[in-house]
Tab-separated table of C-alpha atoms in Angstrom:
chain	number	residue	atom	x	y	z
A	1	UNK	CA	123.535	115.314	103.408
A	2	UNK	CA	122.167	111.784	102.490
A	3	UNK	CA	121.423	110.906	98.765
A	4	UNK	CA	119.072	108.036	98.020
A	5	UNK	CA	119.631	106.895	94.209
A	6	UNK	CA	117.009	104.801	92.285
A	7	UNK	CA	118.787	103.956	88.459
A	8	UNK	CA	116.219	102.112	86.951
A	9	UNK	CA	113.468	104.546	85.874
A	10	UNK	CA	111.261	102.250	84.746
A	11	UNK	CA	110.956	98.170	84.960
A	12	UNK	CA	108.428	95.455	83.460
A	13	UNK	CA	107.814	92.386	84.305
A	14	UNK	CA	105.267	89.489	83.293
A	15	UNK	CA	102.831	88.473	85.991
A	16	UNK	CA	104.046	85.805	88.326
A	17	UNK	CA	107.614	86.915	87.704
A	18	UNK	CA	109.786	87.728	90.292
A	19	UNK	CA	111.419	91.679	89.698
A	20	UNK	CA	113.882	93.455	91.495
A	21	UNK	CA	113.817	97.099	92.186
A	22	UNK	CA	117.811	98.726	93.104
A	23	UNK	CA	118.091	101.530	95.207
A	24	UNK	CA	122.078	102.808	96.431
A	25	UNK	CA	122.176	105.582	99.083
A	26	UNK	CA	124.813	107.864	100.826
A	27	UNK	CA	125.186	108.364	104.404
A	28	UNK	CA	127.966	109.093	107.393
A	29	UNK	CA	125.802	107.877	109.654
A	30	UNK	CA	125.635	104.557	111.318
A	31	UNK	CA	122.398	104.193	112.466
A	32	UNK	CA	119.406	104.746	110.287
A	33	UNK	CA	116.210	103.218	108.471
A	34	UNK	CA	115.595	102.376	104.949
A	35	UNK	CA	111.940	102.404	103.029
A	36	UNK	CA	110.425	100.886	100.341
A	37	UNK	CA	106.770	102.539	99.622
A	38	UNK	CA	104.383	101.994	96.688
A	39	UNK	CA	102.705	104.958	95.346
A	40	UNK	CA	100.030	103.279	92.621
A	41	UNK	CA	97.565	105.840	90.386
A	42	UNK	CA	95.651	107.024	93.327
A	43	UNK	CA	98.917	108.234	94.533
A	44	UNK	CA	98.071	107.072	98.430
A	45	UNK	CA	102.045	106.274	99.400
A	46	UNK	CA	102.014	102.853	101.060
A	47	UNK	CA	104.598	101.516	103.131
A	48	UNK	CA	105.732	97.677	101.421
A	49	UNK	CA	108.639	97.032	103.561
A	50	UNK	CA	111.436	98.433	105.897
A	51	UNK	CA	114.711	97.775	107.335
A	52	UNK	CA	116.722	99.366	110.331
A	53	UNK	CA	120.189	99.229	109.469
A	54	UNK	CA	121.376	97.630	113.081
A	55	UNK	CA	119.906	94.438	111.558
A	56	UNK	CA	121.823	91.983	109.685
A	57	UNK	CA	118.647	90.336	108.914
A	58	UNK	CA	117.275	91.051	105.569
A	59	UNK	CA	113.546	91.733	105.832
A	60	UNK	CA	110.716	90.250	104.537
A	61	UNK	CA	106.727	91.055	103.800
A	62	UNK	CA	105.129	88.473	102.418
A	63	UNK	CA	105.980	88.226	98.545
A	64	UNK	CA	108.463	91.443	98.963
A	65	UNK	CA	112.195	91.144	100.457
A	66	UNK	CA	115.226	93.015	100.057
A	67	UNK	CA	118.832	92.818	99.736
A	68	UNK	CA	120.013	95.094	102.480
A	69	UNK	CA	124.315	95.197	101.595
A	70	UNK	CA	125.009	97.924	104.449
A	71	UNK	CA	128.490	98.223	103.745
A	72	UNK	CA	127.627	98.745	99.580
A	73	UNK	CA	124.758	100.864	100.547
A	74	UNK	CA	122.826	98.635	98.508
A	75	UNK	CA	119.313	98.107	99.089
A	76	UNK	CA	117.397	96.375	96.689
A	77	UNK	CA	113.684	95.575	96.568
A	78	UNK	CA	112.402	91.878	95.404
A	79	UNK	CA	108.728	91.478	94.348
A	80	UNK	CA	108.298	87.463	93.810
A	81	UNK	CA	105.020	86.265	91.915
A	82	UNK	CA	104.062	89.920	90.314
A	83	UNK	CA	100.919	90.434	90.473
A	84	UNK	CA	98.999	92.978	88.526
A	85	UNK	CA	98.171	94.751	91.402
A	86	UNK	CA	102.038	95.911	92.028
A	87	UNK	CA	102.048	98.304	89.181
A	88	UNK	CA	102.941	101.293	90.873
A	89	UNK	CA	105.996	103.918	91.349
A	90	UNK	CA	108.033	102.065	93.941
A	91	UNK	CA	110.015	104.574	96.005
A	92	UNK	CA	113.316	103.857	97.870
A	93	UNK	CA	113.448	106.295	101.292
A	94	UNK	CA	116.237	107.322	103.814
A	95	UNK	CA	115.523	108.012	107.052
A	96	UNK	CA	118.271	109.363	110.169
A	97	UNK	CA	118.007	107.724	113.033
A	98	UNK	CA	118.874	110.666	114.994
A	99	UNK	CA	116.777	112.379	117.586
A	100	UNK	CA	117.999	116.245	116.177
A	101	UNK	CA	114.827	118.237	114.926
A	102	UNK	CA	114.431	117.917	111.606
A	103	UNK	CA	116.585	114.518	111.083
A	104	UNK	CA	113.737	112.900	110.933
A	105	UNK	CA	112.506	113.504	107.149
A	106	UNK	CA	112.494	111.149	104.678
A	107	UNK	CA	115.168	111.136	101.818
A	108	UNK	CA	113.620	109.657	98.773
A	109	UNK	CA	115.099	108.238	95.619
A	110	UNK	CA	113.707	109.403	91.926
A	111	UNK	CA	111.286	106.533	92.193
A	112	UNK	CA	110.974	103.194	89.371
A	113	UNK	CA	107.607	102.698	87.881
A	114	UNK	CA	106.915	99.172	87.641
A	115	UNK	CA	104.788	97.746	84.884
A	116	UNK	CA	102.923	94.311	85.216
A	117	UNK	CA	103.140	92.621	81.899
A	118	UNK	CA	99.736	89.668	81.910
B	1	UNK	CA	98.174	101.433	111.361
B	2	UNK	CA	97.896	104.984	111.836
B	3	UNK	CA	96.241	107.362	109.371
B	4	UNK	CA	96.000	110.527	108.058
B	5	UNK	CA	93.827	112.351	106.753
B	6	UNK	CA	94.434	114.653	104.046
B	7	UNK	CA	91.464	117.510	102.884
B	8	UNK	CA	90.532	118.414	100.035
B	9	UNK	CA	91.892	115.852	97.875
B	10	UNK	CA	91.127	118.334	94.661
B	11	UNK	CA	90.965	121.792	94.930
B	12	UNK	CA	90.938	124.400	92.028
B	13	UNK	CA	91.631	127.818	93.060
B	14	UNK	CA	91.970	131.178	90.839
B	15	UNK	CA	94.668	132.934	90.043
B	16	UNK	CA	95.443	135.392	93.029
B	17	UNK	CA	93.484	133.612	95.701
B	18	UNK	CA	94.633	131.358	98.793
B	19	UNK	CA	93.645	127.797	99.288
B	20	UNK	CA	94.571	125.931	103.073
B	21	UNK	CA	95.000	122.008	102.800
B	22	UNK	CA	94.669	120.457	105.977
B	23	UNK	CA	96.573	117.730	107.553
B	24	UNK	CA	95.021	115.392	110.564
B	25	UNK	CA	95.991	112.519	112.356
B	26	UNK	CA	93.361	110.574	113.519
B	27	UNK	CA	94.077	108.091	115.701
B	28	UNK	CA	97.565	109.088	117.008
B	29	UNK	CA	99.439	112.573	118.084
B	30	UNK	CA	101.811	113.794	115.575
B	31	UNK	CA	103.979	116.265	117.200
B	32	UNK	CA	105.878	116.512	113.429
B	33	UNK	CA	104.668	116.456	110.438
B	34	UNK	CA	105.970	116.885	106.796
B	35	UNK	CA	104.825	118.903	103.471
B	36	UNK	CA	105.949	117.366	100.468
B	37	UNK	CA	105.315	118.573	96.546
B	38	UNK	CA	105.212	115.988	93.971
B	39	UNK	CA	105.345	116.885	90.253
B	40	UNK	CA	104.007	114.841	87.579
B	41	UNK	CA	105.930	112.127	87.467
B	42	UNK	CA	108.617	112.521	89.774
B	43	UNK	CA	109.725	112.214	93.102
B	44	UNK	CA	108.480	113.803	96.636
B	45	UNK	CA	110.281	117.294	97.402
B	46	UNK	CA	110.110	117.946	100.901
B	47	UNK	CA	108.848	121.394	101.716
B	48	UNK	CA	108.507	121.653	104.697
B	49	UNK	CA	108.787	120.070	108.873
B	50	UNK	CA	105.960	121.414	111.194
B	51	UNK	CA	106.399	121.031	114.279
B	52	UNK	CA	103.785	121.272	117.264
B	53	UNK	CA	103.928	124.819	118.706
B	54	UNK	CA	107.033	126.390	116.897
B	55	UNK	CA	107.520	127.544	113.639
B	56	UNK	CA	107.768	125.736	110.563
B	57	UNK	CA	111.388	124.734	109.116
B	58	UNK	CA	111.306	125.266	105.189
B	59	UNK	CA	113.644	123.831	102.530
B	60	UNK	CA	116.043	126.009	100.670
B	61	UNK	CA	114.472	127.491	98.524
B	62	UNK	CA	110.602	127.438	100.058
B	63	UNK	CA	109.239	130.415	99.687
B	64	UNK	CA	107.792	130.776	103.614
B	65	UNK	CA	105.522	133.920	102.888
B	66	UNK	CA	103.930	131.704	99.824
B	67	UNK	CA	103.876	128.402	102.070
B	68	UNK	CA	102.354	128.969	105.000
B	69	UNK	CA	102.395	126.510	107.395
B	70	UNK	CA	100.338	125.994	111.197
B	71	UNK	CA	100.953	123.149	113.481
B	72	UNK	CA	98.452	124.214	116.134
B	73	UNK	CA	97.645	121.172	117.956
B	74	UNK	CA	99.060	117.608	117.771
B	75	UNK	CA	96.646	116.301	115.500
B	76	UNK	CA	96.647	119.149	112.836
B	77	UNK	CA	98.819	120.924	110.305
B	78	UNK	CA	98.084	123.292	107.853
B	79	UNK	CA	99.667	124.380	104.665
B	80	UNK	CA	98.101	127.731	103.155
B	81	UNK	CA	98.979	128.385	99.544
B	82	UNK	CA	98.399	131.948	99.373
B	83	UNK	CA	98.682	134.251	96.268
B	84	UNK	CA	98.070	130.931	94.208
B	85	UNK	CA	99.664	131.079	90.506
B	86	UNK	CA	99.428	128.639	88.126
B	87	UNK	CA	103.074	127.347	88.478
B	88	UNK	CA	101.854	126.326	92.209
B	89	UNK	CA	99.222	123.931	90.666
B	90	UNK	CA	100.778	120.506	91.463
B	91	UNK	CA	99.834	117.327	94.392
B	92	UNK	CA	100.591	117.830	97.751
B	93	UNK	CA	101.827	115.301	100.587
B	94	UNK	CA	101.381	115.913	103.891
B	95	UNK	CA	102.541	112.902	106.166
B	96	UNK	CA	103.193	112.609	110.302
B	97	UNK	CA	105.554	111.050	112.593
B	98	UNK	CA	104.239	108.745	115.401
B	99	UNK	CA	104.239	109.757	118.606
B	100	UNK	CA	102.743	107.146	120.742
B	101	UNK	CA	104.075	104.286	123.838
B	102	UNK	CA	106.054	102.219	121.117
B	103	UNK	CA	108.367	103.751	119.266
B	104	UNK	CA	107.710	103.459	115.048
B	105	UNK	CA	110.228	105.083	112.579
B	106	UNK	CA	107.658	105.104	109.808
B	107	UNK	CA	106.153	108.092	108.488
B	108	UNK	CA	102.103	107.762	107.688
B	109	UNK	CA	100.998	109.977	104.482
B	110	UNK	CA	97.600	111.542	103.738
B	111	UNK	CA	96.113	110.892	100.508
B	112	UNK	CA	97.168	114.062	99.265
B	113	UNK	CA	95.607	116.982	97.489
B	114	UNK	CA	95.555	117.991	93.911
B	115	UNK	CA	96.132	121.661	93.727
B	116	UNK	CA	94.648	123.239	90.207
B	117	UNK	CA	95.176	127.047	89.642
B	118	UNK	CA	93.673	128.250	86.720
């Protein structure tokens, strides 16, 4: 079964900072995707970024990136310019590529809450 | 993007009673979708994957007879709490797979519901 690991339970950083978020996961397989979502106090879970693991190509939304090391199963998330409206519990997710019923759940980490220092 | 639509977002029950959260996708056809349970502070647990037209596949350790769960059309699931106690009070997730012409690996959440038993 696939692990997703999130070590840092909780992070600060002062606005206009850049942060990074580390997530490590476990897998067999080959193919798969990788999440980053936001869940801030209304709890809503927002997608922020994702990356298929075929791609060599880190990916990249705007002000967030990661650091997608497929043979560490490292993948980290990097917020550049905080801004206080990235306070949230950031969630690292695992997801199979596979067609088999019931491959296709998500595999979350513990979560990091991020604090935006002003 | 897609969206779902989670209802009620807060629901208080009593003790002994059954409460139904429902799950829709509104602009799309979900022919999965996912029950999470999220306790303060800490991560998603996956419940549950309903699936159009077939039974529901619980978690280990899900009760199925507590957690009822209906997928009866491809916009709709329902999870029925029944027999609520207050050790079931906690915020639920529901969130659907896309089905449409171009294939998406994201997963789209509702907002959630706040289950209170008192």
């Amino acid at each position: 079964a696939q692990t997703v690991t999130q070590s840092q339970p909780e992070m600060s950083v002062q606005e206009a900072e850049t942060v990074t978020l580390s997530c490590t996961y476990d897998t067999s397989e080959s193919d798969y995707y990788l999440f980053w979502y936001k869940q801030p106090p209304s709890r809503q879970m927002i997608l922020v970024i994702r990356q298929e693991a075929y791609k060599q190509q880190n990916a990249t939304e705007n002000r967030f990136s990661v650091n997608f090391q497929k043979a560490a199963k490292s993948f980290s998330l990097k917020i550049s310019d905080s801004q206080l409206g990235d306070a949230a519990m950031y969630f690292c997710a695992y997801r199979s590529a596979s067609w088999v019923q019931g491959a296709q759940k998500l595999v979350f980490g513990q979560g990091t809450r991020l604090t935006i220092n002003p | 993007g897609a969206v779902v639509s989670q209802h009620p977002s807060r629901v208080i029950c009593k003790s002994g009673t059954s409460v139904k959260i429902e799950c829709r996708s509104l602009d799309f056809q979900a022919t999965t979708m996912f029950w999470y349970r999220q306790f303060p502070k800490q991560s998603l647990m996956l419940m549950a994957t309903s699936n159009e037209g077939s039974k529901a596949t619980y978690e280990q350790g899900v009760e199925k007879d507590k957690f009822l769960i209906n997928h009866a059309s491809l916009t709709l699931s329902t999870l029925t709490v029944t027999s609520a106690h207050p050790e079931d009070s906690s915020f639920y997730i529901c969130s659907a797979r896309y089905r449409g012409p171009s294939f998406n690996p994201e997963a789209f959440f509702g907002q959630g519901t706040r289950l209170t038993v008192v």
